[in-house]
Coordinates of C-alpha atoms in Angstrom, one line a residue:
X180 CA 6.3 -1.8 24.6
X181 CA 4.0 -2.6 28.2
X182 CA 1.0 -4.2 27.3
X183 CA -0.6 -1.5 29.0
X184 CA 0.3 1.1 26.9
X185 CA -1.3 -1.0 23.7
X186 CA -3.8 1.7 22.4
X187 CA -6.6 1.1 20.0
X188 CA -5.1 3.2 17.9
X189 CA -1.8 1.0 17.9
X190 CA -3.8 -1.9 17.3
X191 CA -5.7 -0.6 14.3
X192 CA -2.3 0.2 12.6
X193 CA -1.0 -3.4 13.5
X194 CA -4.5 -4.4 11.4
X195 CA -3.5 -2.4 8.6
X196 CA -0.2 -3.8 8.3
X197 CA -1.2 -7.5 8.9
X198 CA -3.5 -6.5 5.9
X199 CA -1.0 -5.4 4.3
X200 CA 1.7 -8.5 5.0
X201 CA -1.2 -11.1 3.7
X202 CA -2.0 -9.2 0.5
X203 CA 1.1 -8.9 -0.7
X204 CA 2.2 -12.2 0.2
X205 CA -0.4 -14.6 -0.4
X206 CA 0.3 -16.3 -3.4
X207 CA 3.3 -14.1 -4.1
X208 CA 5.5 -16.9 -6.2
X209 CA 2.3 -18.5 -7.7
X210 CA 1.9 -16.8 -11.0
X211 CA 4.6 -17.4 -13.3
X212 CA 6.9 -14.4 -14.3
X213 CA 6.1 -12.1 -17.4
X214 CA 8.8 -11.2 -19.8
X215 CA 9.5 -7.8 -17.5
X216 CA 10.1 -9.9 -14.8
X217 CA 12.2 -12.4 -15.9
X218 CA 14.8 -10.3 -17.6
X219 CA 15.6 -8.7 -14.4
X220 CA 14.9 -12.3 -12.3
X221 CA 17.7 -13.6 -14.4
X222 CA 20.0 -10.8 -14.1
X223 CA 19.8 -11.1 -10.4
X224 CA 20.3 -15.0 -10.6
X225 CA 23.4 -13.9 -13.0
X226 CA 24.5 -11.9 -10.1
X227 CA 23.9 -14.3 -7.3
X228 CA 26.4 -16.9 -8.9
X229 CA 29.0 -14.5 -9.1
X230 CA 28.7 -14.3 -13.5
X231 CA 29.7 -11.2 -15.3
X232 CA 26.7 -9.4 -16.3
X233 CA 25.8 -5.5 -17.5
X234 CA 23.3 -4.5 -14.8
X235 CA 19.7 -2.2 -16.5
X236 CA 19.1 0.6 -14.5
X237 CA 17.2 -1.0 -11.4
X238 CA 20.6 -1.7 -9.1
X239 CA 18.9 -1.6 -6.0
X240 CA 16.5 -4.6 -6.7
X241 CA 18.7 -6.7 -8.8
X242 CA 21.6 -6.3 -6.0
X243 CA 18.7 -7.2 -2.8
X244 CA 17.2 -10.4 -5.4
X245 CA 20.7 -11.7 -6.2
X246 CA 21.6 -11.8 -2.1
X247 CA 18.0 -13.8 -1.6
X248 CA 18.2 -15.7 -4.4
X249 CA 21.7 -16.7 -3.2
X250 CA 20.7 -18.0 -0.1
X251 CA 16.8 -19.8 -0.7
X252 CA 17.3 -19.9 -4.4
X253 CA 15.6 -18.7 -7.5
X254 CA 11.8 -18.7 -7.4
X255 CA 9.3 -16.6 -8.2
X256 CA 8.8 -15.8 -4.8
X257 CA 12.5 -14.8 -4.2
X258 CA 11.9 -12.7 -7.6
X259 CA 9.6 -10.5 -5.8
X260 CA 10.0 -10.9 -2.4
X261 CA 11.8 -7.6 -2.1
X262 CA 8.9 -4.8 -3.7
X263 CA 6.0 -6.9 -1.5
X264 CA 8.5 -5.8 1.4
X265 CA 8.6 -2.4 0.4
X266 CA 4.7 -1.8 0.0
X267 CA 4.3 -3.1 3.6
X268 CA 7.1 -0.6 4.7
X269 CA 4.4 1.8 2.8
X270 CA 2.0 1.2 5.1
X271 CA 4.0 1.4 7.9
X272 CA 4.9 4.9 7.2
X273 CA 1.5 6.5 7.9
X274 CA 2.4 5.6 11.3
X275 CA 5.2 8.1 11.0
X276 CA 2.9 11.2 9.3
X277 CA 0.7 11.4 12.3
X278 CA 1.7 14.7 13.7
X279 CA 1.9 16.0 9.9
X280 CA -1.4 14.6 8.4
X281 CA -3.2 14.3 11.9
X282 CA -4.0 10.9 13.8
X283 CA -7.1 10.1 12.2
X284 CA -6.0 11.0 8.6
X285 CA -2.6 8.6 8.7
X286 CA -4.7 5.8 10.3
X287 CA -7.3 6.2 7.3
X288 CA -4.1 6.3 5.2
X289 CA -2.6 3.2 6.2
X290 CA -5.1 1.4 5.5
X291 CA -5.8 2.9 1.6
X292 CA -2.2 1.8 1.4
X293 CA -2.8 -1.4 2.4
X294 CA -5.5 -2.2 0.4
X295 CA -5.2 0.4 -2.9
X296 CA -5.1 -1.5 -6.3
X297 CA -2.4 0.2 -8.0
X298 CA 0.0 0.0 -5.1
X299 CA -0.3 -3.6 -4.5
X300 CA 0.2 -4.5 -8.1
X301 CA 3.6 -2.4 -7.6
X302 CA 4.2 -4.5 -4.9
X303 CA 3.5 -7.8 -6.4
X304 CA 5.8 -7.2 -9.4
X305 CA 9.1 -7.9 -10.0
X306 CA 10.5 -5.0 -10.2
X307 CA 11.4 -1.4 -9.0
X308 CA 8.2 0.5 -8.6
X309 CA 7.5 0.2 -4.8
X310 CA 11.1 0.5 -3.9
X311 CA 11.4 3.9 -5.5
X312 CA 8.2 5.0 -3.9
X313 CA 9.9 4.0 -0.8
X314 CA 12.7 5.3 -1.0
X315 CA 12.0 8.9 -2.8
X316 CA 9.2 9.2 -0.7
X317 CA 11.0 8.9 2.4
X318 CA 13.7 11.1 1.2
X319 CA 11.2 14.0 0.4
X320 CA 9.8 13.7 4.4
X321 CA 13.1 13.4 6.2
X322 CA 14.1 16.6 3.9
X323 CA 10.7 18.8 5.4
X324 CA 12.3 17.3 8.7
X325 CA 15.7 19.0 8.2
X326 CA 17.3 14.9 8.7
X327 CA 20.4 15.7 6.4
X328 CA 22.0 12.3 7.1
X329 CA 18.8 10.1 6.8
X330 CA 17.6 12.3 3.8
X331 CA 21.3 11.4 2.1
X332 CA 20.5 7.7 3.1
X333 CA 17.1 8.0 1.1
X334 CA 18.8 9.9 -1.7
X335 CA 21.1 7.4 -2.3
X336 CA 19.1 4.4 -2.4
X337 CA 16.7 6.0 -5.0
X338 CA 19.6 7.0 -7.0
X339 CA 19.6 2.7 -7.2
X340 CA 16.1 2.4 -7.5
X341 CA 15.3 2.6 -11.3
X342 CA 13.5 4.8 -13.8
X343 CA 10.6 5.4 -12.2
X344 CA 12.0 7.4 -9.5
X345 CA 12.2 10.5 -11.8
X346 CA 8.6 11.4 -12.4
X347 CA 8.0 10.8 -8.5
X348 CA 11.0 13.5 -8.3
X349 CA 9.3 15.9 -10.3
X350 CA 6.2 15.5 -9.1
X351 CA 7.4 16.1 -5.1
X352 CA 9.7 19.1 -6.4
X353 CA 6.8 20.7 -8.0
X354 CA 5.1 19.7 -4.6
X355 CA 8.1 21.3 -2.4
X356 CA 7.7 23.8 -4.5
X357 CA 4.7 24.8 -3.8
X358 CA 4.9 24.4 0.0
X359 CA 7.9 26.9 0.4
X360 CA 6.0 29.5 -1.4
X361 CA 2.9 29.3 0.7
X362 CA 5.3 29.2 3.7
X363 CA 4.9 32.4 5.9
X364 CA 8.1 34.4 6.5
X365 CA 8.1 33.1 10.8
X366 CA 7.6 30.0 10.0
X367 CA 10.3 27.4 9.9
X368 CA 11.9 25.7 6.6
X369 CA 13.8 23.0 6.2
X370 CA 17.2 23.5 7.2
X371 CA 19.6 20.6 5.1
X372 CA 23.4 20.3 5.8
X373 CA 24.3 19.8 1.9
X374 CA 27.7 18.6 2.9
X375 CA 26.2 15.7 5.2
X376 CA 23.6 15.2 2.9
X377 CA 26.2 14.3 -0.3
X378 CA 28.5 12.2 1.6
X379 CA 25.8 10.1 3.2
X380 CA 24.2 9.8 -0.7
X381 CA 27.8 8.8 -1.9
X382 CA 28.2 6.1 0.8
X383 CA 24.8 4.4 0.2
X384 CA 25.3 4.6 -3.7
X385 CA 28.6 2.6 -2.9
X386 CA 27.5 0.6 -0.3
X387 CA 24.0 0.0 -1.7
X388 CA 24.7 -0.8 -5.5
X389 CA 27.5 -3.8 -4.4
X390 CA 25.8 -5.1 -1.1
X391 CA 28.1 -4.0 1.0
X392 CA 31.3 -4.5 -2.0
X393 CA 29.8 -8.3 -2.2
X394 CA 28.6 -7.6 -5.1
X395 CA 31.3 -6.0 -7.4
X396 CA 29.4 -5.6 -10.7
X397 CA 26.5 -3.8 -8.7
X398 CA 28.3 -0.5 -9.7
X399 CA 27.5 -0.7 -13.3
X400 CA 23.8 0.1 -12.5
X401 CA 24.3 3.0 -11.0
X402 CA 23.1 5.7 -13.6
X403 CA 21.3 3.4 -15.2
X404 CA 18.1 4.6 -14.1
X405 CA 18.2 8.0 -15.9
X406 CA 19.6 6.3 -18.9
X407 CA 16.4 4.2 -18.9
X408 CA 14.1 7.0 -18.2
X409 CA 14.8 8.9 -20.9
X410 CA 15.0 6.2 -23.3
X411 CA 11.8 5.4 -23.0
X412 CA 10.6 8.9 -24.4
X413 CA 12.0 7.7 -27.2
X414 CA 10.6 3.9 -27.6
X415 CA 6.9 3.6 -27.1
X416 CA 6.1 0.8 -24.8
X417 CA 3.2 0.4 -27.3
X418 CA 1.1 1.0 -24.0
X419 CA -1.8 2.9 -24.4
X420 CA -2.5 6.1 -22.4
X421 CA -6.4 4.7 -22.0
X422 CA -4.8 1.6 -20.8
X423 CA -3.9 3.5 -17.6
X424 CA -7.1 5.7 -17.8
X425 CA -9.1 2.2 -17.8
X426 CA -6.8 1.5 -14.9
X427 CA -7.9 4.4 -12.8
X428 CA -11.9 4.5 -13.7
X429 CA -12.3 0.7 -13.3
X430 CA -10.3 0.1 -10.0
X431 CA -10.3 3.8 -9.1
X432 CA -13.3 5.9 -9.5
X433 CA -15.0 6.7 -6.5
X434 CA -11.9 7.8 -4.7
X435 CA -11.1 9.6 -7.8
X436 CA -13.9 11.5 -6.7
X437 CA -13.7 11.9 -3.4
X438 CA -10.2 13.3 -4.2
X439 CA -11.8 15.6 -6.6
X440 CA -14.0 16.7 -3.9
X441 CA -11.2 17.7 -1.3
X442 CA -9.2 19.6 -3.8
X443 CA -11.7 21.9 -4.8
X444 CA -13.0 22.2 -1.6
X445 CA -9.1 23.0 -0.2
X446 CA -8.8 25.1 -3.5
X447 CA -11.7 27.2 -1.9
X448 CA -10.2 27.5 0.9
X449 CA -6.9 28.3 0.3
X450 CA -6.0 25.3 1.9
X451 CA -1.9 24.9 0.8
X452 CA -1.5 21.1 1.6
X453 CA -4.5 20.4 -0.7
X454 CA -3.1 23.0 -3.3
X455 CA 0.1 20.7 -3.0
X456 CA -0.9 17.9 -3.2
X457 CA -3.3 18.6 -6.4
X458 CA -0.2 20.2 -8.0
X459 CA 1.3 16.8 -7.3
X460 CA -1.6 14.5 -8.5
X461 CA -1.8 16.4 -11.7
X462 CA 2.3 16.4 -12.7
X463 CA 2.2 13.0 -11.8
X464 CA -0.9 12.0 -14.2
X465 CA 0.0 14.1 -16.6
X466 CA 3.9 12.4 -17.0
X467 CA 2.4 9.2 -16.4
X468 CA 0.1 9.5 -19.5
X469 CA 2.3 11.4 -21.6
X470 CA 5.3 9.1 -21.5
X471 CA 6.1 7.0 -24.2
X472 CA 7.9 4.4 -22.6
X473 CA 4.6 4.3 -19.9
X474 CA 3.2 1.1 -18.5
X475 CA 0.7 0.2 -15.9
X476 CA 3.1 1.0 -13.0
X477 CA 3.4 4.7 -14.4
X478 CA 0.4 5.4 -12.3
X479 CA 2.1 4.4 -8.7
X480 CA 2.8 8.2 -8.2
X481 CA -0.4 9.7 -9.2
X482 CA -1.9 7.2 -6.5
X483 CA -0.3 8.6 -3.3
X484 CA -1.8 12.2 -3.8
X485 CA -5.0 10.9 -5.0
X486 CA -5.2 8.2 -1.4
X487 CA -3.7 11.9 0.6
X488 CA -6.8 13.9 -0.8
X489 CA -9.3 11.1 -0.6
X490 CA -8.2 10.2 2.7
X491 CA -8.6 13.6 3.8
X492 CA -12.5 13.8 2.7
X493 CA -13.1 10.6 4.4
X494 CA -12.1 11.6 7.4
X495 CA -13.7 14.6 7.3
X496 CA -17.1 12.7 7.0
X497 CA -19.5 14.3 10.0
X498 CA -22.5 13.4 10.3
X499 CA -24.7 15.9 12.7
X500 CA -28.8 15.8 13.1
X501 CA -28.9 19.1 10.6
X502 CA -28.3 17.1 7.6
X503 CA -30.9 14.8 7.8
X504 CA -30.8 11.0 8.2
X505 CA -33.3 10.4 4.9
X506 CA -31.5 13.2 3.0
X507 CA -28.0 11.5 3.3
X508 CA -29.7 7.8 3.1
X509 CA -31.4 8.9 -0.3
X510 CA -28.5 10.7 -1.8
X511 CA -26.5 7.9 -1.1
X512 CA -28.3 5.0 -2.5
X513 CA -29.1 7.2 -6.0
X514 CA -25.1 7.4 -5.8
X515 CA -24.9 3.7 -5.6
X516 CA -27.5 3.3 -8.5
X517 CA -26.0 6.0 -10.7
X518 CA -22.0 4.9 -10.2
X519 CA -23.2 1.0 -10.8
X520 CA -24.6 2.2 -14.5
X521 CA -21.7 4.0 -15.1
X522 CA -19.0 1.0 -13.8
X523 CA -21.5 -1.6 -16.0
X524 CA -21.1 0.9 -19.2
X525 CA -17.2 1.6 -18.7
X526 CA -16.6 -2.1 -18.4
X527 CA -17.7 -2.9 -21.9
X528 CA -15.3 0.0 -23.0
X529 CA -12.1 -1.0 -25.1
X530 CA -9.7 1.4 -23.6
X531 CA -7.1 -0.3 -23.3
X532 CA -6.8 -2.1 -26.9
X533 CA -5.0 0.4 -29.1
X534 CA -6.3 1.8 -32.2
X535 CA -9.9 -0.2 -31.5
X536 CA -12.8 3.1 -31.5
X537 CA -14.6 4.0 -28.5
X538 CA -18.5 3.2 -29.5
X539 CA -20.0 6.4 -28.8
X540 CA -23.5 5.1 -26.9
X541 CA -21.4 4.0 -24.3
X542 CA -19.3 7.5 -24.2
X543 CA -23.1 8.8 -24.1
X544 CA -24.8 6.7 -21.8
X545 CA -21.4 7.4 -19.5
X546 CA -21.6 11.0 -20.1
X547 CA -25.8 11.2 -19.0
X548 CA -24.9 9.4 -16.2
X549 CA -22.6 11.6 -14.5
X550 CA -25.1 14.3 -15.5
X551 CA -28.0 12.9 -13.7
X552 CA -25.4 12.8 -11.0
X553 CA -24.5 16.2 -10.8
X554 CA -28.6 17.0 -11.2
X555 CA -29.4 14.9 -8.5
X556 CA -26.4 15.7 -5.8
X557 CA -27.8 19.8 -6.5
X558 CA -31.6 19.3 -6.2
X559 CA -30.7 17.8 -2.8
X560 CA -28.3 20.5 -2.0
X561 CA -30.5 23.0 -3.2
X562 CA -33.9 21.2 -1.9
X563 CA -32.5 20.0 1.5
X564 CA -29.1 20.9 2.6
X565 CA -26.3 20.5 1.0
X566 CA -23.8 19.0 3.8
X567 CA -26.2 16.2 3.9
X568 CA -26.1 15.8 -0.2
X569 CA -22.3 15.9 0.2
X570 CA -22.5 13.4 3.1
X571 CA -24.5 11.0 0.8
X572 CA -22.3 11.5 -2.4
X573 CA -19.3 10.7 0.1
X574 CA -20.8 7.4 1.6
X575 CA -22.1 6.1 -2.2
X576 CA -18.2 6.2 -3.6
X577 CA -16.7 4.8 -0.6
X578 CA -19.5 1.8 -1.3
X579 CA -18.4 1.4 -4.6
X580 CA -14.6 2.3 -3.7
X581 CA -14.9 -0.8 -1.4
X582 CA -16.3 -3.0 -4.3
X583 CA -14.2 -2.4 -6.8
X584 CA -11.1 -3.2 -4.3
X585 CA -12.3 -6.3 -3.5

């Protein structure tokens, strides 16, 4: 590329992913390995030496680990080297949505990716989480582009890329779903070559699960990932569900709310990408909590359509001389002051101990809080204007979003 043609769009995106590269990164072999980790670090050591060993359902990163840990060794760095990878590859796909989510929205987006909790504890951990959203992910937008071969590709490789694939699957069908219903009759679908499609799947599930035949015993994963999946509806993890809710209010919150805003705004609207994408957040929440097998990890899916809707309300911040400089200004700084009781209140909460009872001030003093919120955000509305209560609601959460992040 001519240095000329170096945009500042291009260099924002380069930001993002540099962001992206160091979080991930930094310190990625310093903490030691938790028991998760470590069976599936030593079952691609196993590999790596050549050893007979019965593959768990997470082919993909156990066959990429054993090649790395072949050649530089077995670390906890090489352990996780491959799902840090992946999340940057995350980021890097916003750069190829900008024609379906709009330039400012994917540019917004690659940086929520970069920088989102959930996602770069995925990436961080030994394991499959960030490769399957990689790689099902992918395969769901090459499908809306009619790629049959590439799609295949995709296909295949999540086929190797553990359990959690499947409630991303569901979640994007129900999404597809959605989409071709709300799909006028002149305007164009998809258009998939099956027959391409399954022979390109077969080849990367042949190719993928043995490194390219290296790897011999790779093959006994495959299929593995389903097995898993639905074993785990019949072995609690012994995770709690409000171990994953105390995930999303203490890290989350504010762009839990922001994506709240959007979707009812699209809802209103009849806007179909937000009516997708809500059907998406909430099948993907909903399995994450009602799984028995869950962990923290569960919540990677319901993170990408909660970043799309939040994204989209961020962007769609305008300020304009009608909505009042104080107005926005006040409504902002009683967000601030309202959302720091309520994060002070939910951090003495036990959610994510099992069996220990919520004490019900807190639950109250949480509960008046969002009230007085509510209150407040509608006497502006109604007393000022409401774009400019909205506006100030907006700004307040991305304050807080920003300090919980960091």
């Amino acid at each position: 590329m001519r240095l000329n043609k170096i945009t500042f769009e291009i260099v924002l995106f380069v930001l993002a992913g540099l962001a992206a590269l160091a979080i991930r990164f930094l310190f990625l072999g310093s903490i030691p390995l938790n028991d998760n980790e470590a069976n599936l670090a030593l079952q691609a050591l196993a590999l790596s030496k050549g050893e007979s060993v019965i593959l768990s359902g997470h082919p993909a990163y156990l066959v990429l680990t054993s090649f790395f840990m072949s050649m530089f060794g077995a670390t906890e760095f090489t352990a996780r080297v491959w799902p840090a990878l992946a999340g940057v590859v995350m980021v890097g796909a916003a750069w190829f949505l900008r024609d379906a989510l709009g330039r400012n929205n994917a540019l917004v987006l690659a940086f929520a990716l970069a920088l989102d909790p959930i996602l770069v504890a995925s990436s961080r951990n030994a394991g499959s989480a960030a490769l399957a959203i990689v790689f099902v992910a992918g395969g769901f937008v090459f499908a809306l582009l009619s790629r049959s071969l590439v799609t295949g590709i995709f296909l295949g490789l999540a086929l190797l890329s553990g359990p959690q694939i499947w409630p991303g699957a569901v979640g994007l069908f129900l999404m597809g779903l959605v989409l071709r219903k709300s799909m006028g009759e002149d305007e164009a679908r998809p258009q998939i070559n099956w027959r391409t499609l399954l022979i390109a799947a077969g080849m990367t599930l042949a190719l993928g699960s043995t490194f390219f035949f290296l790897y011999p015993g790779g093959f006994t994963g495959i299929g593995g990932g389903l097995a898993d999946y639905l074993s785990g509806w019949g072995k609690p993890s012994g995770v709690p569900p409000t171990r994953l809710l105390a995930v999303l209010i203490y890290y989350e919150l504010p762009l839990v709310v922001l994506a709240i805003i959007n979707l009812i705004r699209g809802l209103r609207a009849g806007d179909r990408m937000a009516q997708a994408m809500g059907v998406w957040w909430a099948a993907a929440l909903l399995l994450a909590l009602i799984y028995p097998g869950r962990d923290v990890y569960s919540l990677v899916w319901s993170a990408l359509p909660m970043l799309l809707l939040a994204v989209r309300q961020i962007v769609d911040l305008k300020f304009s001389s009608k909505d009042g400089q104080l107005v926005v200004i006040g409504q902002a700084a009683l967000t601030i002051v309202l959302l720091f009781f309520m994060v002070y209140r939910l951090i003495n909460l036990p959610l994510g101990v099992e069996g220990t009872p919520v004490p019900a001030d807190i639950l109250l003093s949480i509960g008046i809080g969002m009230v007085l919120l509510v209150a407040v955000t509608v006497a502006i509305g109604y007393g000022w204007t409401w774009a400019g209560a909205a506006r100030g609601l907006i700004l307040g959460s991305l304050f807080w979003a920003g300090v919980l992040w960091i």
